[in-house]
XYZ file of C-alpha atoms in Angstrom:
473
model
C 0.023 -0.012 -0.066
C 1.218 3.519 -0.992
C 1.021 5.252 2.419
C 2.662 8.547 3.021
C 5.034 6.695 5.482
C 5.943 3.985 2.815
C 6.822 6.864 0.339
C 9.389 8.326 2.644
C 10.910 4.785 3.622
C 14.496 4.345 2.523
C 15.828 1.227 0.842
C 17.741 -1.061 3.223
C 21.100 -2.214 2.313
C 23.040 -5.232 3.317
C 24.022 -5.543 6.967
C 27.440 -3.735 7.569
C 26.929 -1.246 4.745
C 26.002 2.294 5.543
C 22.664 3.537 4.364
C 22.766 6.213 1.676
C 20.558 9.133 0.310
C 20.456 8.812 -3.450
C 19.470 12.327 -4.683
C 17.633 10.805 -7.645
C 15.582 8.673 -5.093
C 14.818 11.683 -3.021
C 13.724 13.848 -6.082
C 11.295 10.943 -7.178
C 9.602 10.353 -3.929
C 9.063 13.795 -2.608
C 5.909 15.331 -4.007
C 6.050 18.214 -6.277
C 4.037 20.536 -4.202
C 6.181 19.979 -1.446
C 9.319 21.107 -3.607
C 7.374 24.085 -4.561
C 6.888 24.926 -0.926
C 10.541 24.371 -0.045
C 11.742 26.484 -3.110
C 9.265 29.188 -2.147
C 10.616 29.212 1.545
C 14.309 29.506 0.388
C 13.411 32.408 -1.949
C 11.416 34.255 0.913
C 14.210 33.600 3.294
C 16.858 35.095 0.875
C 14.662 38.037 0.198
C 14.050 38.956 3.852
C 17.745 38.304 4.677
C 18.777 40.939 1.967
C 16.555 43.439 3.477
C 16.977 42.865 7.071
C 20.773 42.169 7.093
C 22.931 45.109 8.142
C 22.926 47.746 5.427
C 26.475 48.211 5.349
C 26.837 44.533 4.188
C 24.503 45.003 1.410
C 26.441 48.152 0.063
C 30.131 48.246 0.449
C 29.932 52.045 -0.800
C 28.688 53.086 2.561
C 31.199 54.089 5.064
C 32.734 51.533 7.663
C 31.787 51.404 11.295
C 34.956 50.225 12.503
C 33.585 47.633 14.758
C 36.626 45.742 15.452
C 38.625 48.774 16.599
C 35.617 49.529 19.015
C 35.633 46.092 20.389
C 39.565 46.244 20.668
C 39.403 49.289 22.913
C 36.856 47.405 25.199
C 38.974 44.418 25.476
C 42.206 46.504 25.941
C 40.385 48.456 28.768
C 39.301 45.510 30.577
C 42.506 43.553 30.223
C 44.798 46.473 31.431
C 42.601 47.926 34.043
C 42.665 44.760 35.843
C 46.161 43.952 35.341
C 47.742 47.363 36.112
C 48.756 48.073 39.587
C 47.866 51.683 39.035
C 44.437 50.908 37.488
C 43.584 48.829 40.437
C 44.518 51.597 42.923
C 42.329 54.065 40.473
C 39.278 51.945 40.834
C 39.108 52.704 44.462
C 40.484 56.175 44.646
C 40.769 57.695 41.276
C 38.446 60.009 39.355
C 37.530 59.614 35.789
C 36.843 62.505 33.482
C 34.523 62.010 30.599
C 35.023 64.162 27.517
C 33.407 64.633 24.095
C 32.819 66.991 21.449
C 29.993 66.684 18.869
C 29.700 67.976 15.379
C 32.865 69.576 15.149
C 35.883 68.698 12.673
C 38.727 66.359 13.563
C 41.261 69.144 14.089
C 38.972 70.808 16.658
C 38.109 67.599 18.499
C 41.823 66.503 18.710
C 43.022 69.814 20.226
C 40.148 69.558 22.712
C 40.759 65.995 23.549
C 44.538 66.495 24.143
C 43.914 69.268 26.502
C 41.379 67.364 28.357
C 43.638 64.379 28.736
C 46.482 66.735 29.911
C 44.320 67.901 32.689
C 43.373 64.352 33.505
C 47.254 63.355 33.549
C 48.068 66.227 35.723
C 45.617 65.236 38.330
C 46.836 61.688 38.358
C 43.526 60.171 37.150
C 42.353 57.801 34.819
C 41.157 59.271 31.491
C 37.947 58.159 29.905
C 37.880 58.280 26.051
C 35.043 57.842 23.712
C 34.443 57.838 19.941
C 35.023 60.804 17.738
C 31.333 61.639 17.259
C 29.845 63.770 14.584
C 26.301 62.949 15.500
C 24.783 61.478 18.593
C 21.341 60.607 17.537
C 21.828 56.809 17.398
C 22.243 56.431 13.569
C 25.149 54.652 12.177
C 25.602 57.280 9.495
C 25.541 61.007 8.956
C 25.235 63.224 6.025
C 28.089 65.755 5.604
C 27.181 69.146 3.813
C 23.930 67.475 2.239
C 26.062 65.062 0.044
C 28.510 62.860 1.642
C 27.752 59.876 3.874
C 30.137 59.635 6.587
C 30.189 57.431 9.947
C 28.660 59.019 12.771
C 31.007 57.746 15.188
C 34.890 56.685 14.604
C 36.538 54.990 17.559
C 39.468 56.755 18.695
C 41.488 53.490 18.356
C 41.137 53.718 14.459
C 42.752 57.268 14.719
C 45.417 57.249 17.504
C 47.417 54.839 19.753
C 49.246 54.840 22.834
C 48.493 55.944 26.292
C 45.597 58.040 25.108
C 43.570 55.092 24.231
C 44.624 52.675 26.842
C 48.282 51.866 26.266
C 50.825 51.940 29.101
C 52.175 55.242 30.130
C 56.220 55.544 29.917
C 58.206 53.788 32.619
C 58.070 55.694 35.884
C 54.728 57.351 35.042
C 52.150 55.994 37.644
C 49.098 57.576 35.954
C 46.282 54.976 35.766
C 45.626 53.742 32.178
C 42.914 55.373 30.003
C 39.580 53.367 29.551
C 36.924 53.448 26.771
C 33.603 54.816 28.071
C 31.730 51.492 27.486
C 34.030 49.911 29.945
C 33.861 52.856 32.284
C 30.042 52.673 32.275
C 30.379 49.221 33.970
C 33.039 50.197 36.591
C 31.428 53.405 37.418
C 27.530 52.921 37.101
C 25.462 56.166 37.117
C 24.525 55.833 40.868
C 28.241 56.117 41.643
C 28.985 59.252 39.529
C 29.176 62.723 40.341
C 27.982 65.271 37.488
C 29.705 68.720 37.162
C 28.445 71.369 35.071
C 31.265 73.850 34.716
C 28.711 76.574 33.850
C 27.655 76.584 37.502
C 31.120 77.720 38.713
C 30.989 81.544 38.755
C 34.791 82.243 38.584
C 35.514 80.410 35.352
C 35.418 83.169 33.088
C 36.993 81.543 29.970
C 37.650 84.749 28.152
C 39.935 85.932 30.847
C 41.609 82.581 31.647
C 45.365 81.771 30.801
C 45.569 77.917 29.870
C 47.661 77.313 32.965
C 44.930 79.058 35.215
C 42.376 76.963 33.431
C 44.090 73.636 34.150
C 44.822 74.544 37.579
C 41.108 75.352 38.448
C 40.189 72.059 36.797
C 42.644 70.306 39.081
C 41.510 72.013 42.217
C 37.965 71.273 41.499
C 38.599 67.668 40.951
C 40.872 67.182 43.853
C 38.121 68.718 46.076
C 35.389 66.388 44.472
C 34.539 63.279 46.798
C 34.005 59.898 45.100
C 35.869 58.048 42.374
C 33.709 58.689 39.181
C 33.301 62.097 37.794
C 31.424 62.960 34.664
C 31.576 66.326 33.029
C 28.570 67.887 31.086
C 30.358 68.013 27.732
C 27.313 68.673 25.537
C 26.964 71.949 27.222
C 30.686 72.931 27.828
C 34.026 72.591 26.067
C 37.302 73.190 28.183
C 39.191 74.682 25.343
C 37.368 77.321 23.368
C 38.387 80.028 20.932
C 39.841 82.053 23.854
C 42.379 79.340 24.523
C 43.147 77.761 21.138
C 42.933 81.067 19.241
C 44.784 83.033 21.523
C 48.458 82.867 21.498
C 48.810 84.981 24.753
C 46.549 82.572 26.618
C 47.988 79.436 25.440
C 51.674 79.761 24.654
C 52.617 80.629 28.381
C 51.398 77.085 28.922
C 53.597 75.509 26.275
C 56.678 74.370 28.383
C 54.583 72.217 30.595
C 52.333 70.916 27.892
C 55.133 70.098 25.246
C 56.889 67.912 27.708
C 53.809 65.975 28.864
C 53.546 62.404 27.677
C 50.151 63.421 26.379
C 52.080 64.980 23.463
C 55.664 63.259 23.617
C 53.887 59.826 23.549
C 51.313 60.640 21.086
C 51.179 58.248 18.101
C 48.875 57.675 15.161
C 47.122 54.419 14.947
C 48.245 51.359 12.969
C 45.375 52.199 10.267
C 46.850 55.745 9.876
C 50.421 54.590 9.699
C 49.693 51.876 7.146
C 47.753 54.550 5.093
C 50.989 56.483 5.007
C 53.196 53.781 4.227
C 51.074 52.580 1.502
C 51.342 55.887 -0.424
C 55.124 56.582 0.624
C 55.953 56.449 -2.993
C 53.538 59.116 -3.865
C 55.139 61.507 -1.523
C 58.889 60.848 -1.581
C 61.592 59.410 -3.735
C 63.824 58.747 -0.754
C 63.634 55.384 1.321
C 61.424 55.384 4.218
C 62.907 56.143 7.674
C 62.831 53.121 10.126
C 61.293 55.521 12.670
C 57.890 56.433 11.895
C 58.090 59.979 12.817
C 61.514 61.134 11.601
C 61.888 63.853 8.998
C 61.382 62.839 5.285
C 64.326 64.932 3.534
C 63.441 66.891 0.627
C 59.549 66.828 1.171
C 57.519 70.104 1.051
C 53.968 69.623 2.503
C 51.485 72.315 1.690
C 48.237 72.471 3.599
C 45.583 74.487 1.468
C 42.057 74.798 2.343
C 39.414 75.270 -0.215
C 35.737 74.418 -0.141
C 33.984 76.331 2.715
C 36.816 78.303 3.392
C 35.807 81.330 1.102
C 32.905 81.916 3.540
C 34.870 81.185 6.484
C 37.590 83.529 5.499
C 34.785 86.224 5.484
C 33.896 85.329 8.967
C 37.404 85.420 10.276
C 38.011 88.780 8.491
C 34.726 90.238 9.846
C 35.559 89.212 13.349
C 39.166 90.316 13.448
C 40.750 86.740 13.887
C 44.354 86.178 14.262
C 46.155 82.852 13.713
C 45.567 80.030 16.133
C 47.747 80.088 19.115
C 50.109 77.243 18.167
C 50.544 78.911 14.670
C 51.950 82.106 16.342
C 55.069 81.079 18.083
C 57.414 84.194 18.429
C 59.981 82.043 16.686
C 58.281 81.665 13.374
C 59.101 83.662 10.336
C 55.531 84.080 9.108
C 53.447 86.403 11.540
C 49.843 87.548 10.676
C 49.182 91.160 11.859
C 45.507 92.701 11.785
C 45.055 95.245 8.898
C 45.909 98.888 9.850
C 43.247 101.355 10.483
C 40.668 98.681 11.036
C 37.342 99.879 11.914
C 35.390 96.659 12.513
C 33.682 96.826 9.228
C 34.250 94.169 6.671
C 35.672 96.299 3.563
C 37.330 95.171 0.577
C 40.559 96.280 2.011
C 40.102 94.093 4.997
C 39.277 91.011 2.808
C 42.290 91.676 0.511
C 44.383 91.648 3.683
C 43.123 88.268 5.145
C 42.480 86.330 1.574
C 46.262 85.826 0.646
C 46.901 84.169 4.319
C 43.449 82.284 4.444
C 42.712 81.491 0.760
C 45.697 81.871 -1.331
C 45.376 81.792 -5.209
C 47.480 79.544 -7.266
C 49.855 82.212 -8.140
C 50.355 83.257 -4.486
C 51.010 79.672 -3.619
C 53.733 79.372 -6.265
C 55.286 82.508 -5.218
C 55.465 81.217 -1.533
C 56.942 77.974 -2.645
C 59.638 79.786 -4.619
C 60.405 81.946 -1.633
C 60.581 78.933 0.774
C 62.928 77.027 -1.710
C 65.603 79.799 -1.304
C 65.675 79.558 2.513
C 68.070 77.554 4.518
C 65.215 75.303 5.710
C 64.305 74.765 2.150
C 67.473 73.575 0.862
C 67.240 70.359 -1.094
C 63.465 70.162 -1.459
C 62.546 67.789 -4.266
C 58.998 66.646 -3.744
C 55.592 68.195 -2.974
C 52.752 66.875 -1.269
C 49.396 69.076 -1.222
C 47.237 68.453 1.574
C 43.883 69.844 0.469
C 39.966 69.496 0.047
C 40.203 71.475 -3.236
C 38.341 70.304 -6.414
C 40.323 68.125 -8.598
C 40.426 70.287 -11.429
C 41.845 73.036 -9.238
C 44.384 70.772 -7.784
C 45.523 69.721 -11.294
C 45.930 73.239 -12.279
C 48.165 73.819 -8.950
C 50.168 70.859 -9.604
C 50.938 72.162 -13.190
C 51.777 75.773 -12.029
C 54.215 74.141 -9.478
C 55.731 71.774 -11.970
C 56.452 74.676 -14.139
C 58.873 76.219 -11.723
C 61.225 73.153 -12.278
C 63.379 70.955 -10.076
C 60.554 68.712 -8.669
C 60.801 64.847 -8.714
C 57.114 64.126 -7.313
C 54.200 66.327 -7.060
C 51.156 64.907 -5.511
C 48.029 65.722 -3.408
C 45.363 64.196 -1.091
C 43.346 63.616 -4.188
C 46.044 61.107 -5.443
C 46.051 58.840 -2.297
C 45.295 55.203 -2.779
C 43.328 54.449 0.605
C 41.287 51.434 1.341
C 37.698 51.378 2.613
C 38.663 52.096 6.370
C 41.578 54.588 5.659
C 39.293 56.690 3.287
C 37.304 58.186 6.275
C 40.422 59.053 8.292
C 42.360 60.554 5.347
C 43.008 63.874 7.223
C 44.935 61.940 9.815
C 46.912 60.413 7.006
C 47.684 63.925 5.664
C 48.461 65.210 9.060
C 51.315 62.429 9.580
C 52.668 63.504 6.168
C 52.684 67.213 7.067
C 54.203 66.267 10.485
C 57.133 64.544 8.930
C 57.929 66.987 6.030
C 61.279 68.774 5.877
C 59.232 72.022 5.491
C 55.444 72.608 6.056
C 53.394 75.333 4.851
C 50.060 75.668 6.482
C 46.916 77.766 6.918
C 47.370 79.730 10.203
C 43.625 79.873 10.809
C 43.268 76.147 10.604
C 43.126 73.963 13.584
C 44.480 71.002 11.293
C 47.403 73.162 10.577
C 47.812 74.044 14.179
C 47.807 70.355 15.354
C 50.562 69.524 12.671
C 52.735 72.513 13.781
C 52.198 71.585 17.533
C 53.525 67.903 16.870
C 56.312 69.418 14.858
C 57.491 71.539 17.641
C 57.228 68.795 20.079
C 59.464 66.645 17.873
C 62.049 69.342 17.714
C 61.627 70.477 14.063
C 63.354 73.887 13.357
C 60.702 76.702 13.931
C 61.833 78.086 10.392
C 60.657 74.992 8.996
C 56.994 75.904 9.645
C 55.768 78.403 7.560
C 52.368 80.064 6.657
C 50.557 81.648 3.667
C 51.908 85.077 4.376
C 52.903 87.191 1.362
């Protein structure tokens, strides 16, 4: 009798032989309507899987989310915190300071983060680091300037390395290691935290404070704070403002202490940034790479030239009577920016004409500056040019041709020529910064925080002051 059970009975083979599933037998015994159901189920599963799988796996053109770097930060924090003697001590007696800045460029974020980390280190506490966050709305991606998709968050471990992100401090430095926020949330639950809103402190008049005074007041406030877990309201407050980073008088008196701190002397870019640099070394230099990752690249001239939104930004700077960023204003520097004479506070054509060569130089002004620099002692032997820029490709091509016409160059390349992988593409500014940091001569935009950070690292690493130049006619 052909019953449902008998239709699925398998043929028995002789004793001692394994039973088998002949494909043709299965095909002939399973009803067609069952095959249609199975096939339909597979198609439905694939269809639903396509639309409910993470979107970044569907479209490789979307930015990376750097998950492995974030997980590594958590793993390193957990391991080092429990295995470092200083961390164990910090767990019961230390104070953690949480800092973050939202919706600001990488250059602004980095200068703020370094200053925060310096304050925490001076106090002898464990620093808490978070992601470089553009948008905190919970979405994985943000749209930059209404056209470009960018990651909403990039783990700091994808950008920098060393003690700032959980590495060990130098020998003899007993400062507790830094920990990532997600791990800090576990060892410092909300009920154990003390929240500080600096706006409630009446005598913190940022416009009147020298950087050393600012650090001293933070240290005193935190020394007097009971408990071991402190969180600062960073969405409402920023430690360093224009009055600090944009004012040479307020910041440079603080330089001797800051420049010798391991916050700067131990600073290192992440392996991802360094690999992007090494991958493109042949584009920027005709010499062999130095063994040390931060030694000078002989013969390299790096130019930082801002375009894009900088025409509007230059107008704002001119209207506000801005000077160069503080770290672009060391008294030893050759190029110094002065306010226009007889300035009335009105944005006139004369005022704009005074600012534009320093803020938004033309191709001819750039060529003239490069020619001048080559004649200096610091510029002897320059053979290669790397242009750090966000300028349009056509404009960059025109600039490269104009520079090449001056003669004597082996290589002229730009940010637009860099070959970067999927992850390196979204941290390209840091790769540019590492190149600028190592150049024999660096010419930058004195109003730019990115230039300011490059110059700061060059000064920490002992580059001659005259090797740092700006777009001053």
